[in-house]
Amino acid sequence: MAKDVEVAERGSFSNKDYHDPPPAPLIDAEELTKWSFYRALIAEFIATLLFLYVTVLTVIGYSIQTDVKAGGDACGGVGILGIAWAFGGMIFVLVYCTAGISGGHINPAVTFGLFLARKVSLIRAIMYMVAQCLGAIAGVGLVKAFQSAYFDRYGGGANFLHDGYSTGVGLGAEIVGTFVLVYTVFSATDPKRSARDSHVPVLAPLPIGFAVFMVHLATIPVTGTGINPARSLGSAVIYNKDKPWDDHWIFWVGPFIGAAIAAFYHQFILRAGAVKALGSFRSNPTV
């Protein structure tokens, strides 16, 4: 009895106190016959549209307010802090609204990371990415329609590698920034964490939004902060000037590498997936 109490006090349990959902099938053609699948695609499209609409408008509005030549104030506007809040706050709101419908990805890199972790099927992952990219293009298109006088003048909110930074630095910023975001997504939605830390309730969209906020503070001066290929693509397509396209590959390769590293780290290191796969060790349930 004393031994049993000691084990319980250390947080070890003979049975799992959480349930991991089974891995998603690689190809799940049955999804194409379900309304819930198309509803999820619509949710991803609309969420990404709204995300780009609000955030790109914020970026352009800041440029207008700080343009001294046009009568603005160099110290006016929301500043980098306000832009970061716009991106992080919108992710918080939209993930909260769509998590129960589509999972609230709103980012091809997040979808890619979850696909690698077998959380979504290949068909769902591809269709989500298409919906996200189309939503981003539509969202920036709305910005141009409503702010046509300022859209081209102030760069269309497009991402590009800023002067003074090398391609390697920009790529590294996108990799690390996306790693932070996708790692947060995995941690905030981990059923094991939810069960073991049930005394510390976590509203998943909140840390995800804060991750986006913090990454923007760090990398806006470097690349304008992509960490979302759909966001970068939407602005580049509608603005359609050489500068955003010159290094556009950075905003796809970097986020996808960062997402892959985050998926590997969480699933195979933190969740001991590699040890389980080898079958030669047993993971410590208290870790």
Coordinates of C-alpha atoms in Angstrom, one line a residue:
M1 CA 0.0 0.0 0.0
A2 CA 2.8 2.4 0.9
K3 CA 4.5 1.7 -2.4
D4 CA 1.3 2.3 -4.3
V5 CA 0.8 5.7 -2.5
E6 CA 4.4 6.7 -3.3
V7 CA 3.9 5.9 -7.0
A8 CA 0.7 7.9 -7.0
E9 CA 2.4 10.8 -5.4
R10 CA 5.0 10.8 -8.1
G11 CA 2.3 11.1 -10.7
S12 CA 2.6 7.6 -12.1
F13 CA -0.5 5.7 -13.1
S14 CA -0.9 2.1 -14.1
N15 CA -3.3 3.2 -16.9
K16 CA -3.2 6.1 -19.2
D17 CA -5.3 9.0 -17.9
Y18 CA -5.6 10.5 -21.4
H19 CA -6.6 9.3 -24.9
D20 CA -4.6 9.8 -28.0
P21 CA -6.7 9.9 -31.1
P22 CA -5.7 7.3 -33.7
P23 CA -3.4 8.5 -36.5
A24 CA -5.3 9.9 -39.5
P25 CA -5.1 7.7 -42.6
L26 CA -2.7 8.9 -45.3
I27 CA -5.5 8.8 -47.9
D28 CA -9.1 9.1 -46.7
A29 CA -11.3 9.4 -49.8
E30 CA -14.4 9.1 -47.7
E31 CA -13.8 12.6 -46.4
L32 CA -14.8 13.9 -49.8
T33 CA -18.3 12.6 -49.3
K34 CA -18.9 14.4 -46.0
W35 CA -20.4 17.8 -45.6
S36 CA -18.3 18.4 -42.5
F37 CA -15.2 18.3 -44.7
Y38 CA -16.5 21.0 -47.0
R39 CA -17.7 23.0 -44.1
A40 CA -14.2 22.9 -42.7
L41 CA -12.8 24.1 -46.0
I42 CA -15.2 27.0 -46.0
A43 CA -14.2 27.8 -42.4
E44 CA -10.5 27.8 -43.4
F45 CA -11.1 30.0 -46.4
I46 CA -13.2 32.6 -44.5
A47 CA -10.8 32.6 -41.5
T48 CA -7.8 33.2 -43.7
L49 CA -9.6 35.9 -45.6
L50 CA -10.5 37.8 -42.4
F51 CA -7.0 37.3 -41.1
L52 CA -5.4 38.9 -44.1
Y53 CA -8.0 41.6 -44.4
V54 CA -7.5 42.9 -40.9
T55 CA -3.7 42.5 -40.6
V56 CA -2.8 43.9 -44.0
L57 CA -5.1 46.9 -43.4
T58 CA -3.3 47.4 -40.1
V59 CA 0.1 47.3 -41.9
I60 CA -1.0 49.8 -44.6
G61 CA -2.7 52.0 -42.0
Y62 CA 0.5 52.2 -40.0
S63 CA 2.4 53.2 -43.2
I64 CA -0.1 55.9 -44.0
Q65 CA 0.0 57.3 -40.4
T66 CA 3.8 57.5 -40.4
D67 CA 4.4 58.9 -43.9
V68 CA 5.8 62.3 -43.1
K69 CA 5.7 63.4 -46.7
A70 CA 1.9 62.8 -46.7
G71 CA 1.4 64.8 -43.5
G72 CA 1.8 61.8 -41.1
D73 CA 3.8 61.6 -37.9
A74 CA 7.0 59.6 -37.8
C75 CA 6.1 58.5 -34.3
G76 CA 2.4 58.0 -35.0
G77 CA 0.3 54.9 -35.8
V78 CA 0.2 51.7 -33.9
G79 CA 3.9 50.9 -34.4
I80 CA 5.5 47.5 -34.7
L81 CA 3.9 46.5 -31.4
G82 CA 0.4 47.3 -32.7
I83 CA 1.1 45.3 -35.9
A84 CA 2.2 42.3 -33.9
W85 CA -0.9 42.6 -31.7
A86 CA -3.1 42.7 -34.9
F87 CA -1.6 39.4 -36.1
G88 CA -1.6 37.7 -32.8
G89 CA -5.0 38.9 -31.8
M90 CA -6.6 37.9 -35.0
I91 CA -5.1 34.4 -34.8
F92 CA -6.5 34.1 -31.2
V93 CA -10.0 35.2 -32.3
L94 CA -10.1 33.1 -35.5
V95 CA -8.6 29.9 -34.0
Y96 CA -11.2 30.3 -31.2
C97 CA -14.0 30.6 -33.7
T98 CA -13.0 27.8 -36.1
A99 CA -11.2 25.3 -33.9
G100 CA -14.4 23.2 -33.5
I101 CA -15.1 23.2 -37.2
S102 CA -11.8 22.8 -39.0
G103 CA -9.2 22.7 -36.2
G104 CA -8.4 26.4 -36.8
H105 CA -5.2 26.0 -38.9
I106 CA -5.4 29.2 -40.9
N107 CA -1.8 28.5 -42.1
P108 CA -0.4 26.0 -44.5
A109 CA 2.7 25.5 -42.3
V110 CA 0.5 24.5 -39.4
T111 CA -1.5 22.1 -41.6
F112 CA 1.8 20.6 -42.9
G113 CA 3.1 20.1 -39.4
L114 CA -0.1 18.4 -38.3
F115 CA -0.1 16.2 -41.5
L116 CA 3.5 15.0 -40.6
A117 CA 2.2 14.1 -37.1
R118 CA -0.6 12.2 -38.7
K119 CA -3.3 14.5 -37.3
V120 CA -4.9 15.1 -40.7
S121 CA -5.0 13.1 -43.9
L122 CA -3.1 14.0 -47.1
I123 CA -6.4 15.0 -48.9
R124 CA -7.5 17.2 -46.0
A125 CA -4.0 18.8 -45.8
I126 CA -3.8 19.6 -49.5
M127 CA -7.4 21.0 -49.6
Y128 CA -6.8 23.0 -46.4
M129 CA -3.7 24.6 -48.0
V130 CA -5.7 25.5 -51.2
A131 CA -8.5 27.0 -49.2
Q132 CA -6.1 29.0 -47.1
C133 CA -4.2 30.4 -50.1
L134 CA -7.4 31.3 -51.9
G135 CA -8.7 32.9 -48.7
A136 CA -5.5 34.9 -48.3
I137 CA -5.7 36.2 -51.9
A138 CA -9.3 37.1 -51.5
G139 CA -8.6 38.9 -48.2
V140 CA -5.8 41.0 -49.6
G141 CA -7.9 41.6 -52.7
L142 CA -10.6 43.2 -50.4
V143 CA -7.9 45.4 -48.9
K144 CA -6.9 46.7 -52.3
A145 CA -10.5 47.2 -53.3
F146 CA -11.1 49.4 -50.2
Q147 CA -7.7 51.1 -50.1
S148 CA -6.8 51.3 -53.7
A149 CA -5.2 54.7 -53.3
Y150 CA -2.8 53.5 -50.7
F151 CA -2.3 49.8 -51.4
D152 CA 0.4 50.1 -54.1
R153 CA 2.0 53.2 -52.6
Y154 CA 2.7 51.4 -49.3
G155 CA 3.7 48.0 -50.6
G156 CA 0.5 46.1 -50.2
G157 CA 1.5 44.7 -46.9
A158 CA 3.8 42.2 -48.7
N159 CA 6.6 40.2 -47.1
F160 CA 10.1 40.6 -48.4
L161 CA 13.6 40.4 -47.2
H162 CA 14.5 43.7 -45.7
D163 CA 17.7 45.6 -46.6
G164 CA 20.8 44.6 -44.5
Y165 CA 19.8 41.0 -44.0
S166 CA 21.1 38.1 -46.0
T167 CA 19.0 35.3 -47.5
G168 CA 20.3 32.9 -44.8
V169 CA 19.2 35.2 -42.0
G170 CA 15.8 35.6 -43.5
L171 CA 15.4 31.9 -44.0
G172 CA 16.6 31.2 -40.5
A173 CA 14.1 33.8 -39.1
E174 CA 11.2 32.0 -40.9
I175 CA 12.3 28.6 -39.7
V176 CA 12.7 29.5 -36.1
G177 CA 9.6 31.7 -36.1
T178 CA 7.4 28.9 -37.6
F179 CA 9.0 26.4 -35.2
V180 CA 7.8 28.5 -32.2
L181 CA 4.3 28.7 -33.7
V182 CA 3.8 25.1 -34.6
Y183 CA 5.5 23.8 -31.4
T184 CA 2.9 26.0 -29.5
V185 CA 0.1 24.5 -31.5
F186 CA 1.2 20.9 -30.7
S187 CA 1.7 21.8 -27.0
A188 CA -1.6 23.7 -26.6
T189 CA -3.6 20.8 -28.2
D190 CA -1.8 17.9 -26.6
P191 CA -4.3 15.5 -25.0
K192 CA -1.6 14.3 -22.6
R193 CA -0.9 17.8 -21.4
S194 CA -4.6 18.5 -21.0
A195 CA -5.1 15.5 -18.8
R196 CA -2.0 15.8 -16.6
D197 CA -2.3 19.6 -16.2
S198 CA -6.1 19.7 -15.9
H199 CA -5.7 21.9 -12.8
V200 CA -4.2 24.6 -15.1
P201 CA -6.8 25.2 -17.7
V202 CA -5.4 26.4 -21.0
L203 CA -7.5 28.0 -23.7
A204 CA -5.6 26.7 -26.7
P205 CA -6.1 29.8 -29.0
L206 CA -4.5 32.1 -26.4
P207 CA -1.0 30.7 -26.4
I208 CA -1.2 30.2 -30.2
G209 CA -2.1 33.9 -30.6
F210 CA 0.7 34.9 -28.2
A211 CA 3.2 32.8 -30.1
V212 CA 2.3 34.7 -33.3
F213 CA 2.5 38.0 -31.4
M214 CA 6.0 37.3 -30.0
V215 CA 7.4 36.0 -33.3
H216 CA 6.2 39.2 -35.1
L217 CA 8.0 41.4 -32.5
A218 CA 11.2 39.5 -33.2
T219 CA 11.1 39.2 -37.0
I220 CA 9.1 42.1 -38.5
P221 CA 12.4 44.0 -39.0
V222 CA 13.9 41.0 -40.9
T223 CA 11.2 39.7 -43.2
G224 CA 8.1 41.5 -42.2
T225 CA 7.3 38.1 -40.6
G226 CA 5.8 35.4 -42.8
I227 CA 5.6 32.2 -40.8
N228 CA 2.4 31.6 -42.9
P229 CA 2.9 30.9 -46.6
A230 CA -0.7 31.8 -47.4
R231 CA -0.3 35.2 -45.8
S232 CA 2.9 35.9 -47.9
L233 CA 1.3 34.5 -51.1
G234 CA -1.9 36.5 -50.8
S235 CA 0.0 39.8 -50.5
A236 CA 2.5 38.9 -53.3
V237 CA -0.2 37.9 -55.7
I238 CA -2.3 41.0 -55.3
Y239 CA 0.6 43.5 -55.0
N240 CA 2.4 41.7 -57.8
K241 CA 5.7 43.6 -57.9
D242 CA 9.2 42.2 -58.3
K243 CA 10.4 42.8 -54.7
P244 CA 8.0 40.4 -52.9
W245 CA 8.6 37.7 -55.5
D246 CA 12.4 37.9 -55.5
D247 CA 12.8 36.0 -52.3
H248 CA 9.3 34.5 -52.1
W249 CA 10.6 31.0 -51.8
I250 CA 11.9 31.9 -48.3
F251 CA 8.3 32.3 -47.1
W252 CA 7.5 28.7 -48.1
V253 CA 10.7 26.8 -47.5
G254 CA 11.3 28.4 -44.1
P255 CA 7.9 27.8 -42.6
F256 CA 7.7 24.2 -43.9
I257 CA 11.1 23.4 -42.5
G258 CA 10.2 25.0 -39.2
A259 CA 6.9 23.1 -39.0
A260 CA 8.6 19.8 -39.8
I261 CA 11.2 20.3 -37.0
A262 CA 8.4 21.2 -34.6
A263 CA 6.4 18.1 -35.5
F264 CA 9.5 15.9 -35.1
Y265 CA 10.5 17.5 -31.8
H266 CA 7.1 17.2 -30.2
Q267 CA 6.1 13.8 -31.5
F268 CA 9.4 12.0 -31.3
I269 CA 11.2 13.7 -28.5
L270 CA 8.7 15.1 -26.1
R271 CA 6.1 12.4 -26.7
A272 CA 8.8 9.7 -27.0
G273 CA 7.6 8.6 -30.4
A274 CA 11.1 7.5 -31.4
V275 CA 11.4 5.3 -28.3
K276 CA 8.0 3.7 -28.8
A277 CA 8.9 3.0 -32.4
L278 CA 12.1 1.2 -31.4
G279 CA 10.2 -0.8 -28.9
S280 CA 13.3 -1.2 -26.7
F281 CA 12.4 1.3 -24.0
R282 CA 9.4 2.4 -22.1
S283 CA 8.7 6.1 -21.8
N284 CA 8.4 7.6 -18.3
P285 CA 4.8 8.6 -17.9
T286 CA 5.8 11.3 -15.5
V287 CA 7.7 13.2 -18.2

